[in-house]
């Protein structure tokens, strides 16, 4: 019978042997997957598998390289920005959950990308778990399969296989993927546009709803002494084609205004509005068009195009800042980043003028600008 001490000793021996066994693969030099000979521990690393390659074997085997770390990446993720290890993509490029900060594809709410598990916890007011416990495998937001190969990153942080791109609509208003499990039941508009479930929820599609918004937007403009005689403004809701037919410059119109005049001046305006549009976006369009109506009613609609559109874009931007939420922020970015000479450059120029001379100073400067005769009808 072994003594207690002997038993202890043999257990310790066994443990040592087990530990040695567990450690041995790490101690042995790694084999290069191309030539199957030893590669040094400092040889180029495939971060996804931990395998080391000879530099010459990467070349010889035409193993693709990661655009982030330059290491061999045989199973890479391909996005518009380049090709990456999944681990490099996760670390440097994948959108991050606004709740736990870890990489995420799918988003659940209006405020940005979020893990569904984090969203549910937030809804139940449960505390956020330590990071690693939330980390789900990176999966395609559309089919749920693991991601590899070519993929797209959507405007709202969605990650999906490129092969779905053609068959999946993006929301016409916010740019989200219009898939039910991501953003609610999408709405197919009669004019061929798609609204995601989030935008469809607040979509304005009747004249009475539009009229109600018109009153709110008009009241906010009046606070800045931009007064319009609402009784002389008619609203018309239109689809994309009708609205585009009214325009001749090829820009995708969301709104358009026409004005009538008699010998004494402005007599009234008709504002054509794209419908349905989510409330926030429509409020912005209304503010822009009301800017045109205001200028027309004061006989100023015929000033330089950049000054007219820049001014109306500024009113639109101000309105979008009022309870615009995440959609408002995105629409403002779009206005600010527009590289169009008239619309984008106009906004930037007008903002510079307003910040140096104030709104009142700008309107005075504006009214002294020379008229450009051919520009008085059919403004966006
Ligand atoms: Zn090799
Ligand atoms: Zn890499
Ligand atoms: Zn999360
Ligand atoms: Zn997929
Ligand atoms: Zn949307
Ligand atoms: Zn305009």
Coordinates of N, CA and C and ligand atoms in Angstrom, one line a residue, residues 32 34-35 54 57, ligand 1:
X32 N 5.0 25.9 -41.1 CA 4.4 26.7 -42.1 C 3.4 25.9 -43.0
X34 N 2.3 26.2 -45.9 CA 2.6 26.0 -47.3 C 3.7 24.9 -47.5
X35 N 4.8 25.0 -46.8 CA 5.9 24.0 -47.1 C 5.9 22.9 -46.0
X54 N 6.4 31.1 -43.7 CA 7.7 31.7 -44.2 C 7.3 32.9 -45.1
X57 N 7.2 31.7 -48.5 CA 6.1 30.9 -48.8 C 4.8 31.6 -49.0
Ligands
LIG1 ZN1 7.1 27.8 -45.6

